[in-house]
Amino acid sequence: MKTTHSLMLSVTAVCLLMCPVMLQAASLEPIDSAGVQVQQQQQNGINYLSGGIGLDESKAIQQTTGYNLHMTFSVGTGNEYIPDVDVVISKAPGQTVFNLSQAGPLVYVQLPPGKYTVTATRDGVTRHDTADIGSGAARNLVFHWNDNS
């Protein structure tokens, strides 16, 4: 009985050590890739992804590479993902390089190096941010609205 009990403790210890690794690996895979409807699109020579409705789709977008501007749109105290955001990316005042309607909740864009102003509008409420795009890591912008905006 002691041998069985020791063996069970050893198996449990190994499982506890491996579970975080297995959970992390599981989070890298879409749960149901058949349910993912996101495809790369292009506008003015700029590649982008827009979507993230549901867990599978948001994971699929977050796992993509090659996009140097990542935008996330959320609302409320729970930071819930929201779609239907209008996005305008400008290189200089009046020089729009990218314009997307009803986007999100995740938008990933591949921009040429430079400094950009990003404007995100939801239900008439506008948020602004800047992104200095270079050859380094992707720039992450989070646009958040209150529940009542």
N, CA and C atoms as an extended XYZ file, in Angstrom:
447
Properties=species:S:1:pos:R:3:atomname:S:1:resname:S:1:resid:I:1 pbc="F F F"
N         0.818       -1.190        0.000 N   MET     1
C         0.000        0.000        0.000 CA  MET     1
C         0.862        1.254        0.000 C   MET     1
N         2.006        1.225        0.775 N   LYS     2
C         2.901        2.363        0.806 CA  LYS     2
C         3.488        2.630       -0.573 C   LYS     2
N         3.821        1.585       -1.315 N   THR     3
C         4.387        1.751       -2.641 CA  THR     3
C         3.386        2.418       -3.570 C   THR     3
N         2.149        2.001       -3.527 N   THR     4
C         1.104        2.602       -4.353 CA  THR     4
C         0.903        4.056       -3.973 C   THR     4
N         0.890        4.339       -2.667 N   HIS     5
C         0.707        5.700       -2.198 CA  HIS     5
C         1.878        6.592       -2.642 C   HIS     5
N         3.104        6.103       -2.561 N   SER     6
C         4.281        6.849       -2.998 CA  SER     6
C         4.254        7.087       -4.501 C   SER     6
N         3.845        6.063       -5.237 N   LEU     7
C         3.749        6.189       -6.686 CA  LEU     7
C         2.721        7.244       -7.060 C   LEU     7
N         1.594        7.257       -6.377 N   MET     8
C         0.547        8.239       -6.650 CA  MET     8
C         1.044        9.651       -6.347 C   MET     8
N         1.803        9.801       -5.257 N   LEU     9
C         2.351       11.116       -4.932 CA  LEU     9
C         3.342       11.567       -5.999 C   LEU     9
N         4.155       10.652       -6.494 N   SER    10
C         5.132       10.980       -7.539 CA  SER    10
C         4.430       11.392       -8.830 C   SER    10
N         3.398       10.659       -9.215 N   VAL    11
C         2.634       10.983      -10.417 CA  VAL    11
C         1.966       12.341      -10.247 C   VAL    11
N         1.405       12.594       -9.071 N   THR    12
C         0.760       13.878       -8.800 CA  THR    12
C         1.769       15.012       -8.872 C   THR    12
N         2.956       14.814       -8.300 N   ALA    13
C         3.998       15.846       -8.330 CA  ALA    13
C         4.420       16.152       -9.765 C   ALA    13
N         4.607       15.127      -10.584 N   VAL    14
C         4.984       15.321      -11.980 CA  VAL    14
C         3.882       16.079      -12.718 C   VAL    14
N         2.634       15.709      -12.460 N   CYS    15
C         1.508       16.383      -13.108 CA  CYS    15
C         1.456       17.854      -12.724 C   CYS    15
N         1.658       18.143      -11.444 N   LEU    16
C         1.634       19.533      -10.994 CA  LEU    16
C         2.750       20.342      -11.625 C   LEU    16
N         3.897       19.711      -11.812 N   LEU    17
C         5.001       20.403      -12.449 CA  LEU    17
C         4.754       20.611      -13.938 C   LEU    17
N         4.106       19.668      -14.567 N   MET    18
C         3.883       19.733      -16.011 CA  MET    18
C         2.637       20.524      -16.396 C   MET    18
N         1.656       20.614      -15.504 N   CYS    19
C         0.391       21.271      -15.852 CA  CYS    19
C         0.566       22.706      -16.346 C   CYS    19
N         1.385       23.559      -15.693 N   PRO    20
C         1.543       24.905      -16.246 CA  PRO    20
C         2.097       24.896      -17.663 C   PRO    20
N         3.014       23.984      -17.951 N   VAL    21
C         3.568       23.885      -19.296 CA  VAL    21
C         2.493       23.440      -20.268 C   VAL    21
N         1.712       22.456      -19.867 N   MET    22
C         0.651       21.961      -20.742 CA  MET    22
C        -0.422       23.021      -20.933 C   MET    22
N        -0.766       23.766      -19.888 N   LEU    23
C        -1.757       24.820      -20.014 CA  LEU    23
C        -1.258       25.926      -20.929 C   LEU    23
N         0.031       26.279      -20.798 N   GLN    24
C         0.588       27.310      -21.660 CA  GLN    24
C         0.578       26.841      -23.112 C   GLN    24
N         0.947       25.608      -23.349 N   ALA    25
C         0.930       25.073      -24.709 CA  ALA    25
C        -0.486       25.047      -25.252 C   ALA    25
N        -1.451       24.688      -24.410 N   ALA    26
C        -2.842       24.639      -24.854 CA  ALA    26
C        -3.340       26.025      -25.213 C   ALA    26
N        -2.870       27.068      -24.509 N   SER    27
C        -3.342       28.411      -24.799 CA  SER    27
C        -2.786       28.936      -26.123 C   SER    27
N        -1.757       28.301      -26.668 N   LEU    28
C        -1.195       28.709      -27.939 CA  LEU    28
C        -1.980       28.175      -29.131 C   LEU    28
N        -2.840       27.234      -28.907 N   GLU    29
C        -3.605       26.620      -29.987 CA  GLU    29
C        -5.042       27.115      -29.986 C   GLU    29
N        -5.578       27.487      -31.165 N   PRO    30
C        -7.008       27.792      -31.202 CA  PRO    30
C        -7.800       26.548      -30.789 C   PRO    30
N        -8.853       26.743      -30.050 N   ILE    31
C        -9.654       25.619      -29.587 CA  ILE    31
C       -10.339       24.934      -30.763 C   ILE    31
N       -10.875       25.736      -31.682 N   ASP    32
C       -11.576       25.178      -32.836 CA  ASP    32
C       -11.243       26.033      -34.049 C   ASP    32
N       -10.206       25.636      -34.783 N   SER    33
C        -9.767       26.449      -35.912 CA  SER    33
C       -10.820       26.548      -37.006 C   SER    33
N       -11.781       25.628      -37.042 N   ALA    34
C       -12.851       25.709      -38.027 CA  ALA    34
C       -13.734       26.932      -37.780 C   ALA    34
N       -13.765       27.410      -36.539 N   GLY    35
C       -14.589       28.567      -36.203 CA  GLY    35
C       -13.894       29.895      -36.413 C   GLY    35
N       -12.643       29.877      -36.860 N   VAL    36
C       -11.876       31.108      -37.044 CA  VAL    36
C       -12.100       31.632      -38.456 C   VAL    36
N       -12.600       32.858      -38.548 N   GLN    37
C       -12.936       33.462      -39.838 CA  GLN    37
C       -11.988       34.587      -40.237 C   GLN    37
N       -10.872       34.755      -39.550 N   VAL    38
C        -9.969       35.875      -39.799 CA  VAL    38
C        -9.011       35.535      -40.933 C   VAL    38
N        -8.928       36.454      -41.903 N   GLN    39
C        -7.985       36.291      -42.999 CA  GLN    39
C        -7.274       37.614      -43.214 C   GLN    39
N        -6.016       37.529      -43.616 N   GLN    40
C        -5.265       38.748      -43.905 CA  GLN    40
C        -5.945       39.512      -45.026 C   GLN    40
N        -6.019       40.816      -44.841 N   GLN    41
C        -6.572       41.694      -45.859 CA  GLN    41
C        -5.537       42.768      -46.166 C   GLN    41
N        -5.807       43.574      -47.184 N   GLN    42
C        -4.869       44.606      -47.565 CA  GLN    42
C        -5.607       45.875      -47.964 C   GLN    42
N        -5.031       47.019      -47.564 N   GLN    43
C        -5.580       48.319      -47.935 CA  GLN    43
C        -4.407       49.261      -48.204 C   GLN    43
N        -4.380       49.870      -49.358 N   ASN    44
C        -3.292       50.785      -49.731 CA  ASN    44
C        -1.912       50.140      -49.559 C   ASN    44
N        -1.811       48.855      -49.851 N   GLY    45
C        -0.549       48.135      -49.717 CA  GLY    45
C        -0.193       47.763      -48.291 C   GLY    45
N        -1.110       47.972      -47.340 N   ILE    46
C        -0.875       47.672      -45.930 CA  ILE    46
C        -1.655       46.418      -45.558 C   ILE    46
N        -0.938       45.394      -45.089 N   ASN    47
C        -1.581       44.157      -44.648 CA  ASN    47
C        -2.142       44.340      -43.246 C   ASN    47
N        -3.313       43.722      -42.999 N   TYR    48
C        -3.913       43.817      -41.670 CA  TYR    48
C        -4.847       42.652      -41.396 C   TYR    48
N        -5.114       42.456      -40.110 N   LEU    49
C        -6.114       41.511      -39.628 CA  LEU    49
C        -7.082       42.291      -38.748 C   LEU    49
N        -8.348       41.957      -38.822 N   SER    50
C        -9.338       42.562      -37.937 CA  SER    50
C       -10.315       41.479      -37.528 C   SER    50
N       -10.576       41.387      -36.247 N   GLY    51
C       -11.506       40.381      -35.740 CA  GLY    51
C       -11.222       40.114      -34.277 C   GLY    51
N       -11.492       38.907      -33.868 N   GLY    52
C       -11.255       38.527      -32.489 CA  GLY    52
C       -12.527       38.285      -31.711 C   GLY    52
N       -13.617       38.053      -32.436 N   ILE    53
C       -14.869       37.738      -31.769 CA  ILE    53
C       -14.779       36.288      -31.312 C   ILE    53
N       -14.889       36.068      -30.044 N   GLY    54
C       -14.798       34.716      -29.495 CA  GLY    54
C       -13.362       34.334      -29.179 C   GLY    54
N       -13.225       33.371      -28.317 N   LEU    55
C       -11.928       32.930      -27.826 CA  LEU    55
C       -11.036       32.376      -28.938 C   LEU    55
N       -11.607       31.540      -29.814 N   ASP    56
C       -10.809       30.922      -30.877 CA  ASP    56
C       -10.214       31.978      -31.802 C   ASP    56
N       -11.052       32.921      -32.219 N   GLU    57
C       -10.606       33.939      -33.161 CA  GLU    57
C        -9.589       34.881      -32.518 C   GLU    57
N        -9.816       35.268      -31.272 N   SER    58
C        -8.860       36.167      -30.617 CA  SER    58
C        -7.509       35.475      -30.417 C   SER    58
N        -7.520       34.202      -30.052 N   LYS    59
C        -6.258       33.462      -29.912 CA  LYS    59
C        -5.539       33.349      -31.247 C   LYS    59
N        -6.291       33.093      -32.312 N   ALA    60
C        -5.682       32.947      -33.633 CA  ALA    60
C        -4.983       34.237      -34.044 C   ALA    60
N        -5.613       35.381      -33.803 N   ILE    61
C        -4.991       36.660      -34.152 CA  ILE    61
C        -3.766       36.908      -33.283 C   ILE    61
N        -3.880       36.657      -31.992 N   GLN    62
C        -2.771       36.912      -31.072 CA  GLN    62
C        -1.558       36.031      -31.372 C   GLN    62
N        -1.758       34.929      -32.045 N   GLN    63
C        -0.648       34.025      -32.376 CA  GLN    63
C         0.041       34.390      -33.686 C   GLN    63
N        -0.523       35.330      -34.438 N   THR    64
C         0.075       35.679      -35.726 CA  THR    64
C         1.334       36.509      -35.529 C   THR    64
N         2.196       36.454      -36.508 N   THR    65
C         3.424       37.240      -36.486 CA  THR    65
C         3.482       38.097      -37.742 C   THR    65
N         4.378       39.063      -37.736 N   GLY    66
C         4.578       39.882      -38.924 CA  GLY    66
C         3.818       41.194      -38.912 C   GLY    66
N         3.087       41.482      -37.861 N   TYR    67
C         2.345       42.735      -37.749 CA  TYR    67
C         3.000       43.578      -36.664 C   TYR    67
N         3.335       44.827      -36.985 N   ASN    68
C         4.086       45.645      -36.043 CA  ASN    68
C         3.237       46.642      -35.249 C   ASN    68
N         1.944       46.667      -35.487 N   LEU    69
C         1.034       47.471      -34.674 CA  LEU    69
C        -0.142       46.601      -34.276 C   LEU    69
N        -0.317       46.407      -32.970 N   HIS    70
C        -1.410       45.596      -32.429 CA  HIS    70
C        -2.343       46.533      -31.676 C   HIS    70
N        -3.613       46.560      -32.066 N   MET    71
C        -4.596       47.390      -31.382 CA  MET    71
C        -5.671       46.511      -30.763 C   MET    71
N        -6.049       46.867      -29.542 N   THR    72
C        -7.099       46.160      -28.814 CA  THR    72
C        -8.146       47.173      -28.392 C   THR    72
N        -9.418       46.826      -28.579 N   PHE    73
C       -10.522       47.709      -28.207 CA  PHE    73
C       -11.342       47.039      -27.115 C   PHE    73
N       -11.557       47.773      -26.013 N   SER    74
C       -12.302       47.199      -24.894 CA  SER    74
C       -13.227       48.242      -24.283 C   SER    74
N       -14.146       47.740      -23.461 N   VAL    75
C       -15.140       48.606      -22.828 CA  VAL    75
C       -15.413       48.135      -21.406 C   VAL    75
N       -15.736       49.092      -20.528 N   GLY    76
C       -16.226       48.785      -19.187 CA  GLY    76
C       -15.176       48.361      -18.198 C   GLY    76
N       -15.637       48.162      -16.981 N   THR    77
C       -14.733       47.782      -15.890 CA  THR    77
C       -14.175       46.380      -16.077 C   THR    77
N       -14.863       45.533      -16.845 N   GLY    78
C       -14.382       44.179      -17.106 CA  GLY    78
C       -13.460       44.092      -18.304 C   GLY    78
N       -13.164       45.252      -18.936 N   ASN    79
C       -12.306       45.281      -20.125 CA  ASN    79
C       -12.744       44.275      -21.180 C   ASN    79
N       -14.029       44.255      -21.464 N   GLU    80
C       -14.578       43.318      -22.446 CA  GLU    80
C       -14.230       43.784      -23.854 C   GLU    80
N       -13.786       42.841      -24.689 N   TYR    81
C       -13.489       43.144      -26.082 CA  TYR    81
C       -14.744       43.680      -26.768 C   TYR    81
N       -14.541       44.690      -27.644 N   ILE    82
C       -15.660       45.229      -28.411 CA  ILE    82
C       -15.279       45.372      -29.880 C   ILE    82
N       -16.207       45.071      -30.775 N   PRO    83
C       -16.004       45.312      -32.207 CA  PRO    83
C       -16.617       46.674      -32.571 C   PRO    83
N       -16.750       46.906      -33.847 N   ASP    84
C       -17.439       48.086      -34.373 CA  ASP    84
C       -16.764       49.397      -34.013 C   ASP    84
N       -15.439       49.422      -34.136 N   VAL    85
C       -14.661       50.629      -33.886 CA  VAL    85
C       -14.128       51.121      -35.235 C   VAL    85
N       -14.222       52.422      -35.458 N   ASP    86
C       -13.657       53.024      -36.666 CA  ASP    86
C       -12.223       53.449      -36.365 C   ASP    86
N       -11.294       53.048      -37.224 N   VAL    87
C        -9.865       53.297      -37.001 CA  VAL    87
C        -9.301       54.098      -38.168 C   VAL    87
N        -8.553       55.141      -37.826 N   VAL    88
C        -7.839       55.928      -38.830 CA  VAL    88
C        -6.389       56.033      -38.376 C   VAL    88
N        -5.471       55.673      -39.273 N   ILE    89
C        -4.040       55.795      -38.996 CA  ILE    89
C        -3.485       56.830      -39.966 C   ILE    89
N        -2.839       57.851      -39.404 N   SER    90
C        -2.277       58.938      -40.214 CA  SER    90
C        -0.781       59.037      -39.983 C   SER    90
N        -0.052       59.325      -41.046 N   LYS    91
C         1.393       59.510      -40.944 CA  LYS    91
C         1.709       60.948      -40.550 C   LYS    91
N         0.939       61.882      -41.044 N   ALA    92
C         1.057       63.299      -40.700 CA  ALA    92
C        -0.365       63.860      -40.720 C   ALA    92
N        -0.577       65.022      -40.116 N   PRO    93
C        -1.936       65.585      -40.142 CA  PRO    93
C        -2.464       65.671      -41.579 C   PRO    93
N        -3.621       65.088      -41.770 N   GLY    94
C        -4.241       65.106      -43.091 CA  GLY    94
C        -3.722       64.059      -44.053 C   GLY    94
N        -2.771       63.232      -43.649 N   GLN    95
C        -2.203       62.193      -44.529 CA  GLN    95
C        -2.600       60.812      -44.009 C   GLN    95
N        -3.838       60.405      -44.284 N   THR    96
C        -4.349       59.113      -43.841 CA  THR    96
C        -3.732       58.000      -44.679 C   THR    96
N        -3.184       56.983      -43.989 N   VAL    97
C        -2.596       55.838      -44.684 CA  VAL    97
C        -3.452       54.576      -44.537 C   VAL    97
N        -4.366       54.602      -43.549 N   PHE    98
C        -5.185       53.410      -43.276 CA  PHE    98
C        -6.481       53.871      -42.627 C   PHE    98
N        -7.600       53.313      -43.102 N   ASN    99
C        -8.909       53.710      -42.594 CA  ASN    99
C        -9.794       52.469      -42.596 C   ASN    99
N       -10.307       52.101      -41.440 N   LEU   100
C       -11.092       50.879      -41.324 CA  LEU   100
C       -12.363       51.158      -40.514 C   LEU   100
N       -13.492       50.734      -41.031 N   SER   101
C       -14.768       50.922      -40.335 CA  SER   101
C       -15.217       49.623      -39.690 C   SER   101
N       -15.859       49.739      -38.545 N   GLN   102
C       -16.422       48.607      -37.804 CA  GLN   102
C       -15.390       47.499      -37.607 C   GLN   102
N       -14.246       47.883      -37.079 N   ALA   103
C       -13.136       46.956      -36.881 CA  ALA   103
C       -13.110       46.424      -35.456 C   ALA   103
N       -12.319       45.398      -35.270 N   GLY   104
C       -12.018       44.901      -33.934 CA  GLY   104
C       -12.787       43.654      -33.572 C   GLY   104
N       -12.567       43.310      -32.334 N   PRO   105
C       -11.922       43.994      -31.224 CA  PRO   105
C       -10.395       43.989      -31.268 C   PRO   105
N        -9.808       43.192      -32.165 N   LEU   106
C        -8.354       43.203      -32.346 CA  LEU   106
C        -8.068       43.613      -33.779 C   LEU   106
N        -7.112       44.506      -33.953 N   VAL   107
C        -6.658       44.889      -35.288 CA  VAL   107
C        -5.141       44.857      -35.263 C   VAL   107
N        -4.559       44.057      -36.152 N   TYR   108
C        -3.111       43.959      -36.290 CA  TYR   108
C        -2.764       44.501      -37.675 C   TYR   108
N        -1.777       45.406      -37.727 N   VAL   109
C        -1.431       46.087      -38.969 CA  VAL   109
C         0.076       45.999      -39.191 C   VAL   109
N         0.475       45.871      -40.461 N   GLN   110
C         1.893       45.893      -40.834 CA  GLN   110
C         2.167       47.217      -41.524 C   GLN   110
N         2.796       48.142      -40.801 N   LEU   111
C         3.071       49.482      -41.315 CA  LEU   111
C         4.548       49.652      -41.643 C   LEU   111
N         4.852       50.509      -42.619 N   PRO   112
C         6.256       50.864      -42.846 CA  PRO   112
C         6.780       51.652      -41.640 C   PRO   112
N         8.094       51.639      -41.401 N   PRO   113
C         8.639       52.404      -40.271 CA  PRO   113
C         8.224       53.874      -40.341 C   PRO   113
N         7.975       54.447      -39.176 N   GLY   114
C         7.597       55.858      -39.104 CA  GLY   114
C         6.775       56.129      -37.864 C   GLY   114
N         6.386       57.378      -37.698 N   LYS   115
C         5.563       57.770      -36.570 CA  LYS   115
C         4.135       58.004      -37.070 C   LYS   115
N         3.182       57.397      -36.361 N   TYR   116
C         1.786       57.444      -36.780 CA  TYR   116
C         0.895       57.928      -35.644 C   TYR   116
N        -0.210       58.568      -36.036 N   THR   117
C        -1.273       58.913      -35.099 CA  THR   117
C        -2.428       57.970      -35.379 C   THR   117
N        -2.927       57.361      -34.321 N   VAL   118
C        -4.039       56.415      -34.459 CA  VAL   118
C        -5.254       57.009      -33.763 C   VAL   118
N        -6.367       57.031      -34.492 N   THR   119
C        -7.629       57.529      -33.957 CA  THR   119
C        -8.630       56.391      -33.994 C   THR   119
N        -9.243       56.113      -32.843 N   ALA   120
C       -10.250       55.051      -32.748 CA  ALA   120
C       -11.541       55.686      -32.234 C   ALA   120
N       -12.642       55.439      -32.956 N   THR   121
C       -13.924       56.040      -32.593 CA  THR   121
C       -14.973       54.961      -32.418 C   THR   121
N       -15.684       55.053      -31.294 N   ARG   122
C       -16.776       54.110      -30.996 CA  ARG   122
C       -17.955       54.911      -30.458 C   ARG   122
N       -19.101       54.753      -31.066 N   ASP   123
C       -20.320       55.450      -30.642 CA  ASP   123
C       -20.092       56.944      -30.475 C   ASP   123
N       -19.340       57.540      -31.392 N   GLY   124
C       -19.107       58.979      -31.368 CA  GLY   124
C       -18.043       59.449      -30.397 C   GLY   124
N       -17.438       58.547      -29.628 N   VAL   125
C       -16.385       58.909      -28.675 CA  VAL   125
C       -15.039       58.489      -29.270 C   VAL   125
N       -14.133       59.462      -29.368 N   THR   126
C       -12.857       59.244      -30.034 CA  THR   126
C       -11.711       59.170      -29.037 C   THR   126
N       -10.791       58.249      -29.301 N   ARG   127
C        -9.558       58.103      -28.529 CA  ARG   127
C        -8.393       58.247      -29.515 C   ARG   127
N        -7.286       58.844      -29.046 N   HIS   128
C        -6.100       59.049      -29.875 CA  HIS   128
C        -4.882       58.439      -29.191 C   HIS   128
N        -3.932       57.986      -29.996 N   ASP   129
C        -2.647       57.528      -29.488 CA  ASP   129
C        -1.648       57.653      -30.622 C   ASP   129
N        -0.374       57.524      -30.285 N   THR   130
C         0.665       57.565      -31.303 CA  THR   130
C         1.443       56.256      -31.270 C   THR   130
N         2.010       55.920      -32.407 N   ALA   131
C         2.813       54.707      -32.507 CA  ALA   131
C         4.056       55.019      -33.322 C   ALA   131
N         5.202       54.789      -32.721 N   ASP   132
C         6.469       54.945      -33.416 CA  ASP   132
C         6.896       53.550      -33.868 C   ASP   132
N         6.724       53.293      -35.143 N   ILE   133
C         6.973       51.962      -35.700 CA  ILE   133
C         8.396       51.907      -36.244 C   ILE   133
N         9.147       50.927      -35.760 N   GLY   134
C        10.512       50.724      -36.234 CA  GLY   134
C        10.720       49.272      -36.577 C   GLY   134
N        11.942       48.827      -36.443 N   SER   135
C        12.252       47.439      -36.782 CA  SER   135
C        12.199       46.536      -35.555 C   SER   135
N        11.890       47.096      -34.383 N   GLY   136
C        11.866       46.310      -33.150 CA  GLY   136
C        10.548       45.580      -32.951 C   GLY   136
N        10.224       45.365      -31.705 N   ALA   137
C         9.014       44.633      -31.334 CA  ALA   137
C         7.766       45.406      -31.756 C   ALA   137
N         6.677       44.681      -31.867 N   ALA   138
C         5.404       45.285      -32.240 CA  ALA   138
C         4.966       46.293      -31.169 C   ALA   138
N         4.320       47.335      -31.613 N   ARG   139
C         3.769       48.360      -30.717 CA  ARG   139
C         2.336       47.955      -30.387 C   ARG   139
N         1.997       47.946      -29.092 N   ASN   140
C         0.651       47.577      -28.637 CA  ASN   140
C        -0.098       48.810      -28.167 C   ASN   140
N        -1.276       49.053      -28.739 N   LEU   141
C        -2.126       50.150      -28.309 CA  LEU   141
C        -3.444       49.572      -27.813 C   LEU   141
N        -3.889       50.053      -26.669 N   VAL   142
C        -5.174       49.620      -26.108 CA  VAL   142
C        -6.078       50.835      -26.038 C   VAL   142
N        -7.241       50.731      -26.662 N   PHE   143
C        -8.237       51.790      -26.628 CA  PHE   143
C        -9.396       51.300      -25.779 C   PHE   143
N        -9.733       52.089      -24.761 N   HIS   144
C       -10.751       51.668      -23.802 CA  HIS   144
C       -11.831       52.750      -23.680 C   HIS   144
N       -13.071       52.282      -23.635 N   TRP   145
C       -14.211       53.175      -23.427 CA  TRP   145
C       -14.953       52.733      -22.170 C   TRP   145
N       -15.583       53.689      -21.502 N   ASN   146
C       -16.429       53.364      -20.363 CA  ASN   146
C       -17.716       52.728      -20.864 C   ASN   146
N       -18.456       52.070      -19.968 N   ASP   147
C       -19.714       51.432      -20.350 CA  ASP   147
C       -20.701       52.415      -20.938 C   ASP   147
N       -20.707       53.643      -20.451 N   ASN   148
C       -21.720       54.606      -20.879 CA  ASN   148
C       -21.286       55.455      -22.064 C   ASN   148
N       -20.136       55.175      -22.671 N   SER   149
C       -19.738       55.985      -23.826 CA  SER   149
C       -20.016       55.272      -25.114 C   SER   149
